[in-house]
C-alpha cells in the first residue's frame, strides 16, 4: 500500500533539506582545498560613503574563504560608519562577496556644538561637511533638547515633518528654534523671508499662511515677514510681487 500523500510530502521536504545542508557543508569543506575563496568584493548603494571607507570597515581580505567570512560581524562593522543606515552582505559563487548599503539621506545642517548633517527623521550624522549639499540650517536648539523626549524635540520634529510633506512651498534657508518663542522659518521670496510659527498649532498656522499667500498673490503681493502667533489675525509686512523677468 502506498504511504499517505502527506507522508510522501514530508519525506520529500526532509530530503530536500538534507540535500541543501549537504551542499552547504560540502562547499565549506571544499574551501580547505582552495575553492570558493574571495577574489572580488562588490559594494552597492553607497552615495555619501566612499568604497574605500566601506572596504576598510569590512576588514575582509581577498583570498580568504568565502564561507568562513563572518557575515554578521562584517555587517556590524559597516553599520558603524556614520552614513550607513543598514548593510547587508551576500555571497555569490564562486568568488564574490557583495555588500549592499542603505544610507541616511541628509536634509538639513544642524548647528549644535559644531555643524552636523541631519535627516528628516531627526537622525544626526557626524560626518565632515562636504561641498555640493546646499541645505537649510537648523539653529537655536541644543544637544540636550534634541536628544531628550520633550516639547523642544517634538516641536522641531513636527515642523520638519510638515516641511517634508510640502507644507511650505519654496526654498527654506534657516529654521531657528527658540525655547521661549518657538520656531521661525527664513525662506526666499516670494515666500515669507521670515515666517514666525510660534510654539503651538503649527499645522494650522501653516495652513493659514498658505491661504494668505494665495490671497496675496491674486493682489500681486507677498508677505516678506509673517507673524502667525495670533489666532484672529496675521501681522505681515507686504511687498509687491516682481513682474515676470524683473528682479527683486
Short mmCIF file of C-alpha atoms in Angstrom, two decimals:
data_model
loop_
_atom_site.label_atom_id
_atom_site.label_comp_id
_atom_site.label_asym_id
_atom_site.label_seq_id
_atom_site.Cartn_x
_atom_site.Cartn_y
_atom_site.Cartn_z
CA UNK A 1 0.00 0.00 0.00
CA UNK A 2 1.29 3.49 -0.90
CA UNK A 3 2.00 5.78 2.04
CA UNK A 4 -0.41 8.70 2.51
CA UNK A 5 0.24 11.79 0.38
CA UNK A 6 1.16 13.91 3.44
CA UNK A 7 3.79 11.37 4.43
CA UNK A 8 5.28 11.48 0.94
CA UNK A 9 5.41 15.28 1.04
CA UNK A 10 7.13 15.26 4.44
CA UNK A 11 9.69 12.77 3.20
CA UNK A 12 10.36 14.91 0.11
CA UNK A 13 10.84 18.07 2.21
CA UNK A 14 13.17 16.28 4.61
CA UNK A 15 15.20 15.01 1.67
CA UNK A 16 15.44 18.49 0.16
CA UNK A 17 16.63 19.96 3.47
CA UNK A 18 19.21 17.23 3.85
CA UNK A 19 20.46 17.80 0.30
CA UNK A 20 20.74 21.58 0.85
CA UNK A 21 22.66 21.05 4.07
CA UNK A 22 24.95 18.57 2.38
CA UNK A 23 25.74 21.00 -0.44
CA UNK A 24 26.39 23.84 2.04
CA UNK A 25 28.73 21.81 4.23
CA UNK A 26 30.41 20.35 1.17
CA UNK A 27 31.10 23.90 -0.03
CA UNK A 28 32.59 24.81 3.34
CA UNK A 29 34.75 21.71 3.28
CA UNK A 30 35.83 22.41 -0.27
CA UNK A 31 37.30 25.70 0.89
CA UNK A 32 40.09 23.77 2.52
CA UNK A 33 41.14 22.79 -0.99
CA UNK A 34 41.27 26.44 -2.21
CA UNK A 35 37.75 26.51 -3.74
CA UNK A 36 35.35 29.40 -3.06
CA UNK A 37 37.88 31.98 -1.94
CA UNK A 38 37.09 35.71 -2.09
CA UNK A 39 38.55 37.21 -5.24
CA UNK A 40 36.17 40.15 -5.67
CA UNK A 41 34.22 42.48 -3.37
CA UNK A 42 31.27 44.45 -4.77
CA UNK A 43 29.81 47.47 -2.95
CA UNK A 44 26.37 48.74 -3.94
CA UNK A 45 24.10 51.59 -2.88
CA UNK A 46 26.70 53.93 -1.39
CA UNK A 47 26.43 57.65 -2.21
CA UNK A 48 27.96 59.54 0.72
CA UNK A 49 30.39 56.83 1.87
CA UNK A 50 33.33 56.02 -0.37
CA UNK A 51 34.05 52.47 -1.43
CA UNK A 52 37.46 52.73 0.22
CA UNK A 53 35.84 53.58 3.58
CA UNK A 54 33.45 50.67 3.26
CA UNK A 55 36.01 48.07 2.25
CA UNK A 56 38.28 49.21 5.08
CA UNK A 57 35.43 48.82 7.58
CA UNK A 58 34.56 45.39 6.18
CA UNK A 59 38.11 44.21 7.03
CA UNK A 60 37.78 41.33 4.56
CA UNK A 61 40.95 40.07 2.90
CA UNK A 62 40.82 38.89 -0.69
CA UNK A 63 41.80 35.26 -0.83
CA UNK A 64 40.14 34.26 2.44
CA UNK A 65 37.39 31.66 2.39
CA UNK A 66 34.04 32.85 1.07
CA UNK A 67 32.14 30.73 3.59
CA UNK A 68 34.49 31.30 6.51
CA UNK A 69 33.87 35.07 6.50
CA UNK A 70 31.73 36.12 9.49
CA UNK A 71 28.91 37.89 7.67
CA UNK A 72 27.28 39.24 10.83
CA UNK A 73 30.49 40.85 12.04
CA UNK A 74 31.17 42.41 8.63
CA UNK A 75 27.66 43.90 8.67
CA UNK A 76 28.08 45.32 12.17
CA UNK A 77 31.41 46.96 11.27
CA UNK A 78 29.98 48.63 8.18
CA UNK A 79 26.89 49.86 10.04
CA UNK A 80 29.18 51.78 12.42
CA UNK A 81 30.06 54.15 9.56
CA UNK A 82 28.22 57.48 10.02
CA UNK A 83 26.24 57.49 6.78
CA UNK A 84 25.27 53.81 6.76
CA UNK A 85 21.73 53.15 7.94
CA UNK A 86 21.63 49.46 7.04
CA UNK A 87 24.03 46.96 5.46
CA UNK A 88 23.56 43.51 4.02
CA UNK A 89 26.28 41.08 2.94
CA UNK A 90 25.73 38.29 0.41
CA UNK A 91 27.88 35.57 -1.16
CA UNK A 92 27.87 34.83 -4.87
CA UNK A 93 29.65 31.71 -6.01
CA UNK A 94 32.35 31.08 -6.84
CA UNK A 95 34.38 34.04 -5.54
CA UNK A 96 32.38 37.24 -4.86
CA UNK A 97 31.29 38.98 -1.65
CA UNK A 98 28.54 41.58 -2.22
CA UNK A 99 27.78 44.39 0.23
CA UNK A 100 24.58 46.42 -0.22
CA UNK A 101 24.16 49.55 1.90
CA UNK A 102 21.26 51.88 2.54
CA UNK A 103 22.44 55.29 3.68
CA UNK A 104 20.90 58.14 5.62
CA UNK A 105 19.70 61.00 3.42
CA UNK A 106 20.79 64.45 4.61
CA UNK A 107 18.00 67.05 4.59
CA UNK A 108 19.42 69.71 6.91
CA UNK A 109 22.56 71.02 8.55
CA UNK A 110 22.15 71.47 12.30
CA UNK A 111 24.26 73.74 14.48
CA UNK A 112 24.92 72.03 17.82
CA UNK A 113 28.41 72.04 19.35
CA UNK A 114 29.50 72.08 15.69
CA UNK A 115 27.79 71.67 12.32
CA UNK A 116 26.29 68.25 11.57
CA UNK A 117 24.08 66.80 8.89
CA UNK A 118 20.57 65.80 9.95
CA UNK A 119 17.90 63.70 8.25
CA UNK A 120 14.17 64.39 8.06
CA UNK A 121 13.74 61.73 10.79
CA UNK A 122 15.94 63.71 13.16
CA UNK A 123 18.99 61.45 12.92
CA UNK A 124 22.24 63.41 13.32
CA UNK A 125 25.11 62.29 11.07
CA UNK A 126 28.55 63.06 12.45
CA UNK A 127 30.43 63.33 9.18
CA UNK A 128 32.70 66.04 7.73
CA UNK A 129 30.77 68.68 5.82
CA UNK A 130 31.33 68.41 2.12
CA UNK A 131 30.69 70.64 -0.86
CA UNK A 132 27.68 70.35 -3.12
CA UNK A 133 25.00 70.00 -0.42
CA UNK A 134 23.07 73.27 -0.19
CA UNK A 135 20.78 72.52 2.76
CA UNK A 136 18.71 74.55 5.25
CA UNK A 137 20.40 75.26 8.57
CA UNK A 138 18.74 74.50 11.90
CA UNK A 139 19.95 76.52 14.88
CA UNK A 140 18.93 77.56 18.39
CA UNK A 141 18.45 74.02 19.77
CA UNK A 142 20.92 72.14 21.97
CA UNK A 143 22.01 68.51 22.10
CA UNK A 144 20.07 68.07 25.36
CA UNK A 145 16.86 69.44 23.82
CA UNK A 146 17.29 67.38 20.67
CA UNK A 147 18.07 64.05 22.35
CA UNK A 148 15.65 64.12 25.28
CA UNK A 149 11.96 63.33 24.74
CA UNK A 150 10.05 66.53 25.35
CA UNK A 151 8.35 69.57 23.81
CA UNK A 152 11.51 71.04 22.26
CA UNK A 153 12.28 67.99 20.14
CA UNK A 154 8.59 67.40 19.43
CA UNK A 155 8.08 70.93 18.07
CA UNK A 156 11.12 70.78 15.85
CA UNK A 157 10.27 67.33 14.52
CA UNK A 158 6.69 68.40 13.84
CA UNK A 159 7.89 71.27 11.67
CA UNK A 160 10.38 69.04 9.83
CA UNK A 161 7.62 66.52 9.14
CA UNK A 162 5.33 69.21 7.73
CA UNK A 163 8.13 70.64 5.59
CA UNK A 164 8.84 67.15 4.28
CA UNK A 165 5.16 66.94 3.26
CA UNK A 166 5.48 70.17 1.29
CA UNK A 167 3.54 72.45 3.64
CA UNK A 168 5.88 75.33 2.78
CA UNK A 169 6.34 75.93 -0.92
CA UNK A 170 9.71 77.28 -1.89
CA UNK A 171 13.18 77.38 -0.50
CA UNK A 172 13.97 77.30 3.23
CA UNK A 173 17.33 78.75 4.24
CA UNK A 174 17.11 78.63 8.03
CA UNK A 175 14.98 77.13 10.78
CA UNK A 176 15.50 78.95 14.06
CA UNK A 177 14.29 77.44 17.34
CA UNK A 178 13.74 79.49 20.45
CA UNK A 179 12.67 77.72 23.64
CA UNK A 180 10.54 80.69 24.75
CA UNK A 181 9.06 81.90 21.47
CA UNK A 182 9.08 78.85 19.25
CA UNK A 183 10.03 78.44 15.61
CA UNK A 184 10.80 80.89 12.83
CA UNK A 185 11.47 79.95 9.21
CA UNK A 186 13.59 82.07 6.91
CA UNK A 187 12.99 81.48 3.26
CA UNK A 188 13.31 83.03 -0.12
CA UNK A 189 10.80 85.42 -1.68
CA UNK A 190 8.04 85.24 -2.80
CA UNK A 191 7.59 83.01 0.22
CA UNK A 192 7.99 84.63 3.61
CA UNK A 193 11.51 85.83 4.27
CA UNK A 194 10.63 85.50 7.96
CA UNK A 195 7.71 83.25 8.99
CA UNK A 196 7.12 83.13 12.76
CA UNK A 197 5.19 79.96 13.69
CA UNK A 198 5.41 80.10 17.47
CA UNK A 199 5.08 77.01 19.66
CA UNK A 200 1.58 75.58 19.17
CA UNK A 201 -0.88 74.73 16.39
CA UNK A 202 1.96 74.55 13.89
CA UNK A 203 0.00 72.71 11.21
CA UNK A 204 -2.93 75.13 11.42
CA UNK A 205 -0.54 78.08 11.12
CA UNK A 206 0.99 76.59 8.00
CA UNK A 207 -2.50 76.30 6.51
CA UNK A 208 -3.35 79.91 7.38
CA UNK A 209 -0.10 81.07 5.84
CA UNK A 210 -0.81 79.10 2.66
CA UNK A 211 -4.30 80.64 2.39
CA UNK A 212 -2.85 84.12 2.93
CA UNK A 213 -0.16 83.52 0.30
CA UNK A 214 -2.73 82.55 -2.32
CA UNK A 215 -4.88 85.58 -1.48
CA UNK A 216 -1.92 87.96 -1.68
CA UNK A 217 -0.73 86.53 -4.99
CA UNK A 218 -4.09 87.41 -6.53
CA UNK A 219 -3.45 91.01 -5.44
CA UNK A 220 0.13 90.97 -6.75
CA UNK A 221 1.71 90.93 -3.29
CA UNK A 222 3.63 88.62 -0.96
CA UNK A 223 4.47 88.64 2.75
CA UNK A 224 8.12 89.46 3.37
CA UNK A 225 7.52 88.63 7.04
CA UNK A 226 4.52 87.00 8.68
CA UNK A 227 3.77 86.62 12.39
CA UNK A 228 1.34 83.73 12.82
CA UNK A 229 1.18 83.88 16.63
CA UNK A 230 -2.29 85.45 16.79
CA UNK A 231 -5.46 83.40 16.46
CA UNK A 232 -7.56 86.15 14.87
CA UNK A 233 -5.08 87.82 12.54
CA UNK A 234 -1.73 87.66 10.77
CA UNK A 235 0.74 90.51 11.18
CA UNK A 236 2.63 90.70 7.89
CA UNK A 237 4.91 93.05 6.03
CA UNK A 238 3.67 93.11 2.44
CA UNK A 239 5.65 93.73 -0.71
CA UNK A 240 4.70 93.75 -4.39
CA UNK A 241 5.43 90.64 -6.41
CA UNK A 242 8.07 91.16 -9.06
CA UNK A 243 6.82 91.19 -12.61
CA UNK A 244 7.93 88.40 -14.89
CA UNK A 245 11.56 88.88 -15.87
CA UNK A 246 12.06 91.55 -13.16
CA UNK A 247 14.48 91.08 -10.26
CA UNK A 248 13.52 91.97 -6.73
#
